[in-house]
Amino acid sequence: MKEIRCDVAVIGAGSAGLSAYRAARAAGKHAVLIEGGPYGTTCARVGCMPSKLLISAAEAAHALQVAPGFGVHPGTVRIDGAAVMERVRRERDRFVGFVVENVEELPAEDKIRGYARFTGPDTLQVDDHTTVHAERIVIATGSKPIVPEEWAAAGPRVIHSDAVFDWTDLPGSVAVIGTGVIGLELGQSLHRLGVRVALYARGSSVAQLADPEVLANAATVLREELDIRFQTQVVSVQADGQQLALVTRDGEGNTRTERYDYVLAAIGRTPNVHALRLDLAGIELDRRGIPLYDKHTMQCGTSPIFIAGDANDELPLLPEAADQGKIAGHNAGTFPLVTPGLRRTPLAIAFTEPQIATLGASYDSLCRSHGGRFAIGMVSFANQGRSRVMLQNRGMLRVYGEYGSGRFLGAEMIGPRAEHIGHLLSWAVQARLTVAAMLDMPFYHPVVEEGVRTALRDLAERLRQPPPEAPQPCPDCTPGT
């Protein structure tokens, strides 16, 4: 059995783990990186990048479908599913290659191949070949898609999102279970590429939205194009020849049986922590077995163990994983001196059409922290000038501001160019701008951002008329602090 001693051991070589390793090294410590699976981050291999490749192909097909609205009539359209998926896999492998090259450049003695588990608070066993004695440990083991066992029993045609990007051709039909970001992005893309798709949701959620008006608008807008079954539960999934028989029950108790080539489970991801033997790590766990930690330092209690990225089940997004990894690695390197790191303003984007963006404080979090102390402004994109010019005039934006201070707190939206508007507004939250200061900024014409100005003007007017019972603002609960 080989034995290694180090200052910092990082479990996982994904986005969070690589950031943690580099931060620990930058702090002057001897760090090792432990990875049992293939190198290449979730984002590059099965997440952000391959999904956007599929979305881009779908956008090209959809552009031809809507072209007649501009008086442009293309000829016969043919979607070559094999060519679509060949490009997705080729470009995916290229992005993964960049990550692998970066890992290969790391010192060989700092990389340990295998799966780690705790044997004590400062000791890890890697497979059956190496014992690692580490003064500090960073858990960055990522997450995996959830597929209920009773569904998986129906066979290999019950899949999760990772499997989509290994297809060599497009299937004829797919049932997508879940209307979160992954389900909506993949479901809409496959639909636009000619696949028969139905999306099923137990409730009425749409991506990451919480604002009831934006949520209702999003459901209406997306259902104009997609077959979405809200308030519908999966009763069973059974193999049926070369297809799957999916039995569902709607909100009125009616059951329905339909057949699909694949059932795609997009109901969430679960942290990869349950094989780590965290019961031997000497840290406190929540009821699900996830370590309790400080969201600003990434430290688990007062221990020299830190956790970052999808493993902590906070925000499964690449930018968050990278930031958390940097904080965890730095604090592991400087332990016992532990300091808060930069946690940026929350920003989440769904690359649907229209796009969905949430940023800063969400509607439901403001109802808890700022009840009676925040105002809402809004704009519909239905008649917004540039949106109508582009035939993308669907969706709405709702913006939130604090009574008294006039501070801009956050926004939720579905609409055109949401990926760009989301960035601008999240920067405003992090810069702690007031709504008045934002309205002093330049707005060109004609641009979609003029819709942002309309919403901010509406918000400014409402902030000038606070309800009599509105208390004074509480700066300690304002997002971005």
JSON list of C-alpha atoms in Angstrom, two decimals, residues 35 117 173 254 274 278 283 286 296 305 325 346-347 395 430 451 467:
[
{"chain": "A", "resi": 35, "resn": "GLU", "atom": "CA", "xyz": [-9.97, 11.58, -9.45]},
{"chain": "A", "resi": 117, "resn": "ARG", "atom": "CA", "xyz": [-13.12, 7.55, 0.84]},
{"chain": "A", "resi": 173, "resn": "SER", "atom": "CA", "xyz": [-39.59, 10.15, -29.89]},
{"chain": "A", "resi": 254, "resn": "ASN", "atom": "CA", "xyz": [-56.87, 10.39, -15.56]},
{"chain": "A", "resi": 274, "resn": "HIS", "atom": "CA", "xyz": [-22.50, 9.02, -0.33]},
{"chain": "A", "resi": 278, "resn": "LEU", "atom": "CA", "xyz": [-18.39, 10.90, 5.59]},
{"chain": "A", "resi": 283, "resn": "ILE", "atom": "CA", "xyz": [-18.09, 16.51, 10.36]},
{"chain": "A", "resi": 286, "resn": "ASP", "atom": "CA", "xyz": [-27.72, 17.23, 7.24]},
{"chain": "A", "resi": 296, "resn": "HIS", "atom": "CA", "xyz": [-18.80, 32.15, 2.54]},
{"chain": "A", "resi": 305, "resn": "ILE", "atom": "CA", "xyz": [-12.46, 19.94, 5.66]},
{"chain": "A", "resi": 325, "resn": "GLY", "atom": "CA", "xyz": [-13.45, 25.82, -5.40]},
{"chain": "A", "resi": 346, "resn": "PRO", "atom": "CA", "xyz": [-26.58, 34.78, -8.15]},
{"chain": "A", "resi": 347, "resn": "LEU", "atom": "CA", "xyz": [-27.20, 34.49, -11.89]},
{"chain": "A", "resi": 395, "resn": "GLY", "atom": "CA", "xyz": [-42.24, 36.95, -22.43]},
{"chain": "A", "resi": 430, "resn": "GLN", "atom": "CA", "xyz": [-23.50, 43.45, -7.25]},
{"chain": "A", "resi": 451, "resn": "GLY", "atom": "CA", "xyz": [-37.66, 47.04, -22.26]},
{"chain": "A", "resi": 467, "resn": "PRO", "atom": "CA", "xyz": [-47.13, 51.56, 1.57]}
]
